[in-house]
């Protein structure tokens, strides 16, 4: 008998003993490692310093984690964390917000540009958004493995039944399944992978990095528009969102979409910045 839904019983643990490593964390780690490799290749392509590539990796990892955690605290859970401030540091218990991560990255890039490259922050951002689109897809797959952030009930044949009592099930209890629901994690992951492909094409085949802000603008428009639209069929993450016309994720997406439009218009109006491509790292200057 052919069913019109998929029963999802994926175990979130990649390794359970002697230590616990979850697929979600593994997706984060793989994304950062592959992203660092791609950034290094891009910097070498343009003759930037290899130390710049090392530094942006450190800034990005630290600022992403701090920003994503504080984004969850302030955007989604302030009522709780204002009364339990010590729990802000318990990041292993979960609670990361992508918009907070984006803000954290932007702050980190301002610091990175001021202290490391001494270039316009858009130079670094235009290159960083390419791997970030790919990392975003991996993180959404991590959410899929965690049976979280899924959508409304659906009768479409690709609806997923997720385990609602996940922790109890992982300790031997019988699973309690959701109604067949939109796998919004997959929808977002596919959108982010398509965006990654577009940005890779524009950077490597159209030298779009010569139009300052263009890649960043396209990234903001496509990623946050996809996020905004998919939120309409996604279950609220917090109780306070139940009666909101636009949920918190949609409200936070709007400034990024507007910023993206401004960046694209600005990039297309301004002349290209000619760039040589020596395909080797620049020598480090001795102090």
PDB file of C-alpha atoms in Angstrom:
ATOM      1  CA  UNK A   1       0.000   0.000   0.000  1.00  0.00           C
ATOM      2  CA  UNK A   2       1.346   3.394  -0.989  1.00  0.00           C
ATOM      3  CA  UNK A   3       1.002   5.976   1.777  1.00  0.00           C
ATOM      4  CA  UNK A   4       0.637   9.692   1.206  1.00  0.00           C
ATOM      5  CA  UNK A   5       3.207  10.676   3.820  1.00  0.00           C
ATOM      6  CA  UNK A   6       6.712   9.880   5.040  1.00  0.00           C
ATOM      7  CA  UNK A   7       7.301   8.645   8.587  1.00  0.00           C
ATOM      8  CA  UNK A   8      10.567  10.208   9.738  1.00  0.00           C
ATOM      9  CA  UNK A   9      12.382   8.164  12.384  1.00  0.00           C
ATOM     10  CA  UNK A  10      15.906   9.483  11.879  1.00  0.00           C
ATOM     11  CA  UNK A  11      18.000   9.427  15.073  1.00  0.00           C
ATOM     12  CA  UNK A  12      19.458  12.908  15.775  1.00  0.00           C
ATOM     13  CA  UNK A  13      22.561  11.361  17.349  1.00  0.00           C
ATOM     14  CA  UNK A  14      25.490  10.719  15.042  1.00  0.00           C
ATOM     15  CA  UNK A  15      27.350   9.155  17.983  1.00  0.00           C
ATOM     16  CA  UNK A  16      25.716   8.377  21.316  1.00  0.00           C
ATOM     17  CA  UNK A  17      28.593   6.771  23.266  1.00  0.00           C
ATOM     18  CA  UNK A  18      31.021   7.446  24.860  1.00  0.00           C
ATOM     19  CA  UNK A  19      30.168  11.048  23.992  1.00  0.00           C
ATOM     20  CA  UNK A  20      27.120  12.436  22.229  1.00  0.00           C
ATOM     21  CA  UNK A  21      27.589  14.101  18.857  1.00  0.00           C
ATOM     22  CA  UNK A  22      24.443  15.155  17.041  1.00  0.00           C
ATOM     23  CA  UNK A  23      23.986  15.453  13.321  1.00  0.00           C
ATOM     24  CA  UNK A  24      23.003  19.105  13.839  1.00  0.00           C
ATOM     25  CA  UNK A  25      26.379  19.933  15.329  1.00  0.00           C
ATOM     26  CA  UNK A  26      28.108  17.842  12.685  1.00  0.00           C
ATOM     27  CA  UNK A  27      26.334  19.825   9.941  1.00  0.00           C
ATOM     28  CA  UNK A  28      27.570  23.033  11.565  1.00  0.00           C
ATOM     29  CA  UNK A  29      31.146  21.720  11.691  1.00  0.00           C
ATOM     30  CA  UNK A  30      31.121  20.407   8.114  1.00  0.00           C
ATOM     31  CA  UNK A  31      29.681  23.689   6.892  1.00  0.00           C
ATOM     32  CA  UNK A  32      32.339  25.765   8.613  1.00  0.00           C
ATOM     33  CA  UNK A  33      35.169  23.534   7.358  1.00  0.00           C
ATOM     34  CA  UNK A  34      33.982  23.481   3.741  1.00  0.00           C
ATOM     35  CA  UNK A  35      33.206  27.185   3.936  1.00  0.00           C
ATOM     36  CA  UNK A  36      36.738  27.920   5.133  1.00  0.00           C
ATOM     37  CA  UNK A  37      38.155  25.880   2.242  1.00  0.00           C
ATOM     38  CA  UNK A  38      36.040  27.786  -0.291  1.00  0.00           C
ATOM     39  CA  UNK A  39      36.965  31.178   1.179  1.00  0.00           C
ATOM     40  CA  UNK A  40      40.631  30.204   1.032  1.00  0.00           C
ATOM     41  CA  UNK A  41      40.246  29.285  -2.634  1.00  0.00           C
ATOM     42  CA  UNK A  42      38.519  32.596  -3.385  1.00  0.00           C
ATOM     43  CA  UNK A  43      41.180  34.622  -1.579  1.00  0.00           C
ATOM     44  CA  UNK A  44      43.930  32.761  -3.439  1.00  0.00           C
ATOM     45  CA  UNK A  45      42.086  33.366  -6.718  1.00  0.00           C
ATOM     46  CA  UNK A  46      42.179  37.106  -6.076  1.00  0.00           C
ATOM     47  CA  UNK A  47      45.681  37.282  -4.647  1.00  0.00           C
ATOM     48  CA  UNK A  48      44.620  38.145  -1.098  1.00  0.00           C
ATOM     49  CA  UNK A  49      46.676  37.088   1.902  1.00  0.00           C
ATOM     50  CA  UNK A  50      46.202  33.601   3.290  1.00  0.00           C
ATOM     51  CA  UNK A  51      46.181  35.042   6.802  1.00  0.00           C
ATOM     52  CA  UNK A  52      43.061  36.999   5.851  1.00  0.00           C
ATOM     53  CA  UNK A  53      41.302  33.717   5.072  1.00  0.00           C
ATOM     54  CA  UNK A  54      42.384  32.249   8.414  1.00  0.00           C
ATOM     55  CA  UNK A  55      41.192  35.340  10.271  1.00  0.00           C
ATOM     56  CA  UNK A  56      37.751  35.517   8.646  1.00  0.00           C
ATOM     57  CA  UNK A  57      37.126  31.899   9.628  1.00  0.00           C
ATOM     58  CA  UNK A  58      37.818  32.687  13.285  1.00  0.00           C
ATOM     59  CA  UNK A  59      35.728  35.869  13.267  1.00  0.00           C
ATOM     60  CA  UNK A  60      32.843  34.131  11.504  1.00  0.00           C
ATOM     61  CA  UNK A  61      32.700  31.079  13.770  1.00  0.00           C
ATOM     62  CA  UNK A  62      32.815  33.087  16.991  1.00  0.00           C
ATOM     63  CA  UNK A  63      30.382  35.799  15.882  1.00  0.00           C
ATOM     64  CA  UNK A  64      27.933  33.325  14.332  1.00  0.00           C
ATOM     65  CA  UNK A  65      27.620  31.305  17.523  1.00  0.00           C
ATOM     66  CA  UNK A  66      27.401  34.333  19.819  1.00  0.00           C
ATOM     67  CA  UNK A  67      24.991  36.159  17.516  1.00  0.00           C
ATOM     68  CA  UNK A  68      22.759  33.138  16.961  1.00  0.00           C
ATOM     69  CA  UNK A  69      22.556  32.463  20.682  1.00  0.00           C
ATOM     70  CA  UNK A  70      21.820  36.068  21.635  1.00  0.00           C
ATOM     71  CA  UNK A  71      19.331  36.291  18.774  1.00  0.00           C
ATOM     72  CA  UNK A  72      17.399  33.391  20.266  1.00  0.00           C
ATOM     73  CA  UNK A  73      17.608  34.935  23.731  1.00  0.00           C
ATOM     74  CA  UNK A  74      16.411  38.414  22.763  1.00  0.00           C
ATOM     75  CA  UNK A  75      14.100  37.690  19.798  1.00  0.00           C
ATOM     76  CA  UNK A  76      12.404  34.504  20.986  1.00  0.00           C
ATOM     77  CA  UNK A  77      13.049  33.808  24.655  1.00  0.00           C
ATOM     78  CA  UNK A  78      13.621  37.035  26.561  1.00  0.00           C
ATOM     79  CA  UNK A  79      10.698  36.442  28.910  1.00  0.00           C
ATOM     80  CA  UNK A  80      12.396  33.245  30.115  1.00  0.00           C
ATOM     81  CA  UNK A  81      16.047  34.290  29.956  1.00  0.00           C
ATOM     82  CA  UNK A  82      15.455  37.608  31.722  1.00  0.00           C
ATOM     83  CA  UNK A  83      14.495  35.525  34.766  1.00  0.00           C
ATOM     84  CA  UNK A  84      17.135  32.811  34.217  1.00  0.00           C
ATOM     85  CA  UNK A  85      20.187  34.703  32.872  1.00  0.00           C
ATOM     86  CA  UNK A  86      22.633  31.904  33.684  1.00  0.00           C
ATOM     87  CA  UNK A  87      20.801  29.705  31.154  1.00  0.00           C
ATOM     88  CA  UNK A  88      21.933  32.035  28.366  1.00  0.00           C
ATOM     89  CA  UNK A  89      25.291  30.271  28.536  1.00  0.00           C
ATOM     90  CA  UNK A  90      23.764  26.771  28.249  1.00  0.00           C
ATOM     91  CA  UNK A  91      24.071  26.684  24.483  1.00  0.00           C
ATOM     92  CA  UNK A  92      24.287  22.874  24.501  1.00  0.00           C
ATOM     93  CA  UNK A  93      20.604  22.779  25.455  1.00  0.00           C
ATOM     94  CA  UNK A  94      19.684  24.316  22.087  1.00  0.00           C
ATOM     95  CA  UNK A  95      18.390  27.672  21.015  1.00  0.00           C
ATOM     96  CA  UNK A  96      20.036  29.413  18.044  1.00  0.00           C
ATOM     97  CA  UNK A  97      18.401  32.018  15.797  1.00  0.00           C
ATOM     98  CA  UNK A  98      19.565  32.459  12.203  1.00  0.00           C
ATOM     99  CA  UNK A  99      18.770  36.176  12.140  1.00  0.00           C
ATOM    100  CA  UNK A 100      20.900  36.653  15.236  1.00  0.00           C
ATOM    101  CA  UNK A 101      23.665  34.714  13.535  1.00  0.00           C
ATOM    102  CA  UNK A 102      23.421  37.018  10.502  1.00  0.00           C
ATOM    103  CA  UNK A 103      23.675  40.105  12.705  1.00  0.00           C
ATOM    104  CA  UNK A 104      26.616  38.559  14.545  1.00  0.00           C
ATOM    105  CA  UNK A 105      28.414  37.904  11.249  1.00  0.00           C
ATOM    106  CA  UNK A 106      27.869  41.502  10.117  1.00  0.00           C
ATOM    107  CA  UNK A 107      29.310  42.849  13.366  1.00  0.00           C
ATOM    108  CA  UNK A 108      32.219  40.435  13.086  1.00  0.00           C
ATOM    109  CA  UNK A 109      32.930  41.538   9.506  1.00  0.00           C
ATOM    110  CA  UNK A 110      33.041  45.201  10.512  1.00  0.00           C
ATOM    111  CA  UNK A 111      35.658  44.290  13.120  1.00  0.00           C
ATOM    112  CA  UNK A 112      37.493  42.020  10.673  1.00  0.00           C
ATOM    113  CA  UNK A 113      37.591  44.712   7.984  1.00  0.00           C
ATOM    114  CA  UNK A 114      38.804  47.363  10.414  1.00  0.00           C
ATOM    115  CA  UNK A 115      41.480  45.221  12.064  1.00  0.00           C
ATOM    116  CA  UNK A 116      42.603  42.796   9.319  1.00  0.00           C
ATOM    117  CA  UNK A 117      41.926  43.792   5.693  1.00  0.00           C
ATOM    118  CA  UNK A 118      41.425  47.562   6.053  1.00  0.00           C
ATOM    119  CA  UNK A 119      39.005  47.267   3.130  1.00  0.00           C
ATOM    120  CA  UNK A 120      35.354  48.184   2.768  1.00  0.00           C
ATOM    121  CA  UNK A 121      33.294  45.653   4.715  1.00  0.00           C
ATOM    122  CA  UNK A 122      31.421  44.766   1.502  1.00  0.00           C
ATOM    123  CA  UNK A 123      34.602  43.250   0.074  1.00  0.00           C
ATOM    124  CA  UNK A 124      34.620  40.561   2.755  1.00  0.00           C
ATOM    125  CA  UNK A 125      30.843  40.191   2.852  1.00  0.00           C
ATOM    126  CA  UNK A 126      30.585  39.617  -0.909  1.00  0.00           C
ATOM    127  CA  UNK A 127      32.898  36.653  -0.609  1.00  0.00           C
ATOM    128  CA  UNK A 128      31.619  35.257   2.665  1.00  0.00           C
ATOM    129  CA  UNK A 129      27.967  35.040   1.574  1.00  0.00           C
ATOM    130  CA  UNK A 130      28.852  32.390  -1.014  1.00  0.00           C
ATOM    131  CA  UNK A 131      29.777  29.642   1.488  1.00  0.00           C
ATOM    132  CA  UNK A 132      27.246  30.934   4.031  1.00  0.00           C
ATOM    133  CA  UNK A 133      24.422  29.986   1.638  1.00  0.00           C
ATOM    134  CA  UNK A 134      25.756  26.423   1.614  1.00  0.00           C
ATOM    135  CA  UNK A 135      26.193  26.362   5.389  1.00  0.00           C
ATOM    136  CA  UNK A 136      22.592  27.531   5.765  1.00  0.00           C
ATOM    137  CA  UNK A 137      21.397  24.527   3.763  1.00  0.00           C
ATOM    138  CA  UNK A 138      23.387  22.145   5.987  1.00  0.00           C
ATOM    139  CA  UNK A 139      21.973  23.735   9.141  1.00  0.00           C
ATOM    140  CA  UNK A 140      18.429  23.265   7.871  1.00  0.00           C
ATOM    141  CA  UNK A 141      19.233  19.601   7.255  1.00  0.00           C
ATOM    142  CA  UNK A 142      20.391  19.518  10.868  1.00  0.00           C
ATOM    143  CA  UNK A 143      16.946  20.821  11.867  1.00  0.00           C
ATOM    144  CA  UNK A 144      15.400  18.018   9.799  1.00  0.00           C
ATOM    145  CA  UNK A 145      17.506  15.439  11.648  1.00  0.00           C
ATOM    146  CA  UNK A 146      16.357  17.015  14.934  1.00  0.00           C
ATOM    147  CA  UNK A 147      12.663  16.725  14.009  1.00  0.00           C
ATOM    148  CA  UNK A 148      12.248  20.481  14.561  1.00  0.00           C
ATOM    149  CA  UNK A 149      11.106  23.672  12.806  1.00  0.00           C
ATOM    150  CA  UNK A 150       8.635  21.934  10.517  1.00  0.00           C
ATOM    151  CA  UNK A 151       5.453  23.186   8.935  1.00  0.00           C
ATOM    152  CA  UNK A 152       1.693  22.959   9.061  1.00  0.00           C
ATOM    153  CA  UNK A 153      -0.207  19.758   8.429  1.00  0.00           C
ATOM    154  CA  UNK A 154      -0.512  18.825   4.755  1.00  0.00           C
ATOM    155  CA  UNK A 155      -2.036  16.104   2.586  1.00  0.00           C
ATOM    156  CA  UNK A 156       0.732  16.394  -0.006  1.00  0.00           C
ATOM    157  CA  UNK A 157       2.518  13.081  -0.680  1.00  0.00           C
ATOM    158  CA  UNK A 158       5.815  14.396   0.686  1.00  0.00           C
ATOM    159  CA  UNK A 159       4.396  15.342   4.074  1.00  0.00           C
ATOM    160  CA  UNK A 160       6.579  14.149   6.984  1.00  0.00           C
ATOM    161  CA  UNK A 161       5.395  12.657  10.267  1.00  0.00           C
ATOM    162  CA  UNK A 162       7.931  13.874  12.823  1.00  0.00           C
ATOM    163  CA  UNK A 163       8.486  12.452  16.297  1.00  0.00           C
ATOM    164  CA  UNK A 164       7.111  14.895  18.843  1.00  0.00           C
ATOM    165  CA  UNK A 165       8.430  13.176  22.007  1.00  0.00           C
ATOM    166  CA  UNK A 166      11.937  12.961  20.600  1.00  0.00           C
ATOM    167  CA  UNK A 167      13.981  12.801  23.815  1.00  0.00           C
ATOM    168  CA  UNK A 168      11.674  10.190  25.354  1.00  0.00           C
ATOM    169  CA  UNK A 169      11.758   8.139  22.147  1.00  0.00           C
ATOM    170  CA  UNK A 170      15.561   8.237  22.159  1.00  0.00           C
ATOM    171  CA  UNK A 171      15.419   6.707  25.645  1.00  0.00           C
ATOM    172  CA  UNK A 172      13.124   3.850  24.638  1.00  0.00           C
ATOM    173  CA  UNK A 173       9.586   5.272  24.667  1.00  0.00           C
ATOM    174  CA  UNK A 174       7.122   4.645  21.870  1.00  0.00           C
ATOM    175  CA  UNK A 175       7.131   7.497  19.334  1.00  0.00           C
ATOM    176  CA  UNK A 176       4.336  10.053  19.189  1.00  0.00           C
ATOM    177  CA  UNK A 177       4.082  11.300  15.631  1.00  0.00           C
ATOM    178  CA  UNK A 178       2.907  14.648  14.346  1.00  0.00           C
ATOM    179  CA  UNK A 179       0.308  14.865  11.626  1.00  0.00           C
ATOM    180  CA  UNK A 180       1.844  14.686   8.135  1.00  0.00           C
ATOM    181  CA  UNK A 181       3.464  18.115   7.868  1.00  0.00           C
ATOM    182  CA  UNK A 182       5.365  20.297   5.425  1.00  0.00           C
ATOM    183  CA  UNK A 183       9.092  19.490   5.686  1.00  0.00           C
ATOM    184  CA  UNK A 184       9.955  23.184   5.656  1.00  0.00           C
ATOM    185  CA  UNK A 185      13.560  22.361   6.588  1.00  0.00           C
ATOM    186  CA  UNK A 186      13.924  20.704   3.166  1.00  0.00           C
ATOM    187  CA  UNK A 187      12.185  23.588   1.406  1.00  0.00           C
ATOM    188  CA  UNK A 188      14.637  26.057   2.921  1.00  0.00           C
ATOM    189  CA  UNK A 189      17.654  23.831   2.321  1.00  0.00           C
ATOM    190  CA  UNK A 190      16.785  23.527  -1.372  1.00  0.00           C
ATOM    191  CA  UNK A 191      16.347  27.302  -1.678  1.00  0.00           C
ATOM    192  CA  UNK A 192      19.718  27.899  -0.012  1.00  0.00           C
ATOM    193  CA  UNK A 193      21.440  25.331  -2.233  1.00  0.00           C
ATOM    194  CA  UNK A 194      19.994  27.028  -5.322  1.00  0.00           C
ATOM    195  CA  UNK A 195      21.232  30.368  -3.989  1.00  0.00           C
ATOM    196  CA  UNK A 196      24.673  28.860  -3.388  1.00  0.00           C
ATOM    197  CA  UNK A 197      24.777  27.652  -7.001  1.00  0.00           C
ATOM    198  CA  UNK A 198      23.749  31.089  -8.277  1.00  0.00           C
ATOM    199  CA  UNK A 199      26.368  32.900  -6.197  1.00  0.00           C
ATOM    200  CA  UNK A 200      29.086  30.442  -7.252  1.00  0.00           C
ATOM    201  CA  UNK A 201      28.184  31.005 -10.916  1.00  0.00           C
ATOM    202  CA  UNK A 202      28.173  34.787 -10.544  1.00  0.00           C
ATOM    203  CA  UNK A 203      31.475  34.850  -8.671  1.00  0.00           C
ATOM    204  CA  UNK A 204      33.467  32.372 -10.772  1.00  0.00           C
ATOM    205  CA  UNK A 205      31.907  32.848 -14.210  1.00  0.00           C
ATOM    206  CA  UNK A 206      30.758  36.496 -14.174  1.00  0.00           C
ATOM    207  CA  UNK A 207      33.331  38.064 -11.826  1.00  0.00           C
ATOM    208  CA  UNK A 208      30.463  39.531  -9.833  1.00  0.00           C
ATOM    209  CA  UNK A 209      32.846  40.351  -6.991  1.00  0.00           C
ATOM    210  CA  UNK A 210      33.924  43.336  -9.089  1.00  0.00           C
ATOM    211  CA  UNK A 211      30.529  44.931  -8.436  1.00  0.00           C
ATOM    212  CA  UNK A 212      30.803  45.749  -4.758  1.00  0.00           C
ATOM    213  CA  UNK A 213      27.719  44.676  -2.822  1.00  0.00           C
ATOM    214  CA  UNK A 214      26.077  42.735  -5.657  1.00  0.00           C
ATOM    215  CA  UNK A 215      26.631  39.244  -4.258  1.00  0.00           C
ATOM    216  CA  UNK A 216      25.672  40.397  -0.760  1.00  0.00           C
ATOM    217  CA  UNK A 217      22.513  42.031  -2.071  1.00  0.00           C
ATOM    218  CA  UNK A 218      21.439  38.955  -4.032  1.00  0.00           C
ATOM    219  CA  UNK A 219      22.134  36.808  -0.980  1.00  0.00           C
ATOM    220  CA  UNK A 220      19.970  38.977   1.289  1.00  0.00           C
ATOM    221  CA  UNK A 221      17.109  39.181  -1.207  1.00  0.00           C
ATOM    222  CA  UNK A 222      16.925  35.502  -2.120  1.00  0.00           C
ATOM    223  CA  UNK A 223      17.647  33.948   1.265  1.00  0.00           C
ATOM    224  CA  UNK A 224      15.423  36.172   3.359  1.00  0.00           C
ATOM    225  CA  UNK A 225      12.599  36.267   0.803  1.00  0.00           C
ATOM    226  CA  UNK A 226      12.601  32.463   0.822  1.00  0.00           C
ATOM    227  CA  UNK A 227      12.618  32.531   4.614  1.00  0.00           C
ATOM    228  CA  UNK A 228       9.783  35.108   4.676  1.00  0.00           C
ATOM    229  CA  UNK A 229       7.542  33.080   2.345  1.00  0.00           C
ATOM    230  CA  UNK A 230       8.201  29.667   3.892  1.00  0.00           C
ATOM    231  CA  UNK A 231       7.331  31.067   7.329  1.00  0.00           C
ATOM    232  CA  UNK A 232       3.684  31.231   6.187  1.00  0.00           C
ATOM    233  CA  UNK A 233       3.488  27.435   6.284  1.00  0.00           C
ATOM    234  CA  UNK A 234       5.833  26.920   9.250  1.00  0.00           C
ATOM    235  CA  UNK A 235       4.600  26.263  12.777  1.00  0.00           C
ATOM    236  CA  UNK A 236       5.283  29.104  15.244  1.00  0.00           C
ATOM    237  CA  UNK A 237       8.512  28.584  17.174  1.00  0.00           C
ATOM    238  CA  UNK A 238       7.264  30.405  20.269  1.00  0.00           C
ATOM    239  CA  UNK A 239       3.825  30.797  21.864  1.00  0.00           C
ATOM    240  CA  UNK A 240       3.828  34.589  21.534  1.00  0.00           C
ATOM    241  CA  UNK A 241       3.837  34.242  17.719  1.00  0.00           C
ATOM    242  CA  UNK A 242       0.458  32.478  17.605  1.00  0.00           C
ATOM    243  CA  UNK A 243      -1.655  35.586  16.977  1.00  0.00           C
ATOM    244  CA  UNK A 244       0.887  37.653  15.035  1.00  0.00           C
ATOM    245  CA  UNK A 245       0.066  38.676  11.450  1.00  0.00           C
ATOM    246  CA  UNK A 246       3.759  38.258  10.610  1.00  0.00           C
ATOM    247  CA  UNK A 247       5.852  36.108  12.915  1.00  0.00           C
ATOM    248  CA  UNK A 248       9.202  37.122  14.376  1.00  0.00           C
ATOM    249  CA  UNK A 249      11.177  35.417  11.610  1.00  0.00           C
ATOM    250  CA  UNK A 250       9.284  37.367   8.953  1.00  0.00           C
ATOM    251  CA  UNK A 251       9.629  40.688  10.761  1.00  0.00           C
ATOM    252  CA  UNK A 252      13.366  40.163  11.137  1.00  0.00           C
ATOM    253  CA  UNK A 253      13.691  39.189   7.454  1.00  0.00           C
ATOM    254  CA  UNK A 254      12.236  42.432   6.100  1.00  0.00           C
ATOM    255  CA  UNK A 255      15.232  44.707   6.918  1.00  0.00           C
ATOM    256  CA  UNK A 256      17.589  42.237   5.239  1.00  0.00           C
ATOM    257  CA  UNK A 257      15.433  42.129   2.088  1.00  0.00           C
ATOM    258  CA  UNK A 258      15.318  45.942   1.928  1.00  0.00           C
ATOM    259  CA  UNK A 259      19.083  46.140   2.488  1.00  0.00           C
ATOM    260  CA  UNK A 260      19.599  43.592  -0.298  1.00  0.00           C
ATOM    261  CA  UNK A 261      17.558  45.623  -2.772  1.00  0.00           C
ATOM    262  CA  UNK A 262      19.548  48.760  -1.912  1.00  0.00           C
ATOM    263  CA  UNK A 263      22.847  46.900  -2.328  1.00  0.00           C
ATOM    264  CA  UNK A 264      21.900  45.473  -5.723  1.00  0.00           C
ATOM    265  CA  UNK A 265      20.746  48.870  -7.042  1.00  0.00           C
ATOM    266  CA  UNK A 266      23.912  50.503  -5.724  1.00  0.00           C
ATOM    267  CA  UNK A 267      26.127  47.795  -7.222  1.00  0.00           C
ATOM    268  CA  UNK A 268      24.543  48.076 -10.669  1.00  0.00           C
ATOM    269  CA  UNK A 269      24.725  51.879 -10.692  1.00  0.00           C
ATOM    270  CA  UNK A 270      28.376  52.081  -9.671  1.00  0.00           C
ATOM    271  CA  UNK A 271      31.184  51.076 -12.076  1.00  0.00           C
ATOM    272  CA  UNK A 272      32.959  47.761 -11.728  1.00  0.00           C
ATOM    273  CA  UNK A 273      36.155  47.631  -9.710  1.00  0.00           C
ATOM    274  CA  UNK A 274      38.691  45.918 -12.041  1.00  0.00           C
ATOM    275  CA  UNK A 275      40.408  43.012 -10.318  1.00  0.00           C
ATOM    276  CA  UNK A 276      43.431  40.950 -11.263  1.00  0.00           C
ATOM    277  CA  UNK A 277      43.254  37.216 -10.617  1.00  0.00           C
ATOM    278  CA  UNK A 278      46.787  35.915 -10.014  1.00  0.00           C
ATOM    279  CA  UNK A 279      45.513  32.695  -8.406  1.00  0.00           C
ATOM    280  CA  UNK A 280      48.107  32.828  -5.658  1.00  0.00           C
ATOM    281  CA  UNK A 281      48.188  34.224  -2.158  1.00  0.00           C
ATOM    282  CA  UNK A 282      49.824  37.604  -1.672  1.00  0.00           C
ATOM    283  CA  UNK A 283      53.044  37.527   0.353  1.00  0.00           C
ATOM    284  CA  UNK A 284      52.700  38.458   4.008  1.00  0.00           C
ATOM    285  CA  UNK A 285      54.333  41.758   4.838  1.00  0.00           C
ATOM    286  CA  UNK A 286      56.922  41.598   7.589  1.00  0.00           C
ATOM    287  CA  UNK A 287      56.379  43.886  10.560  1.00  0.00           C
TER     288      UNK A 287
END
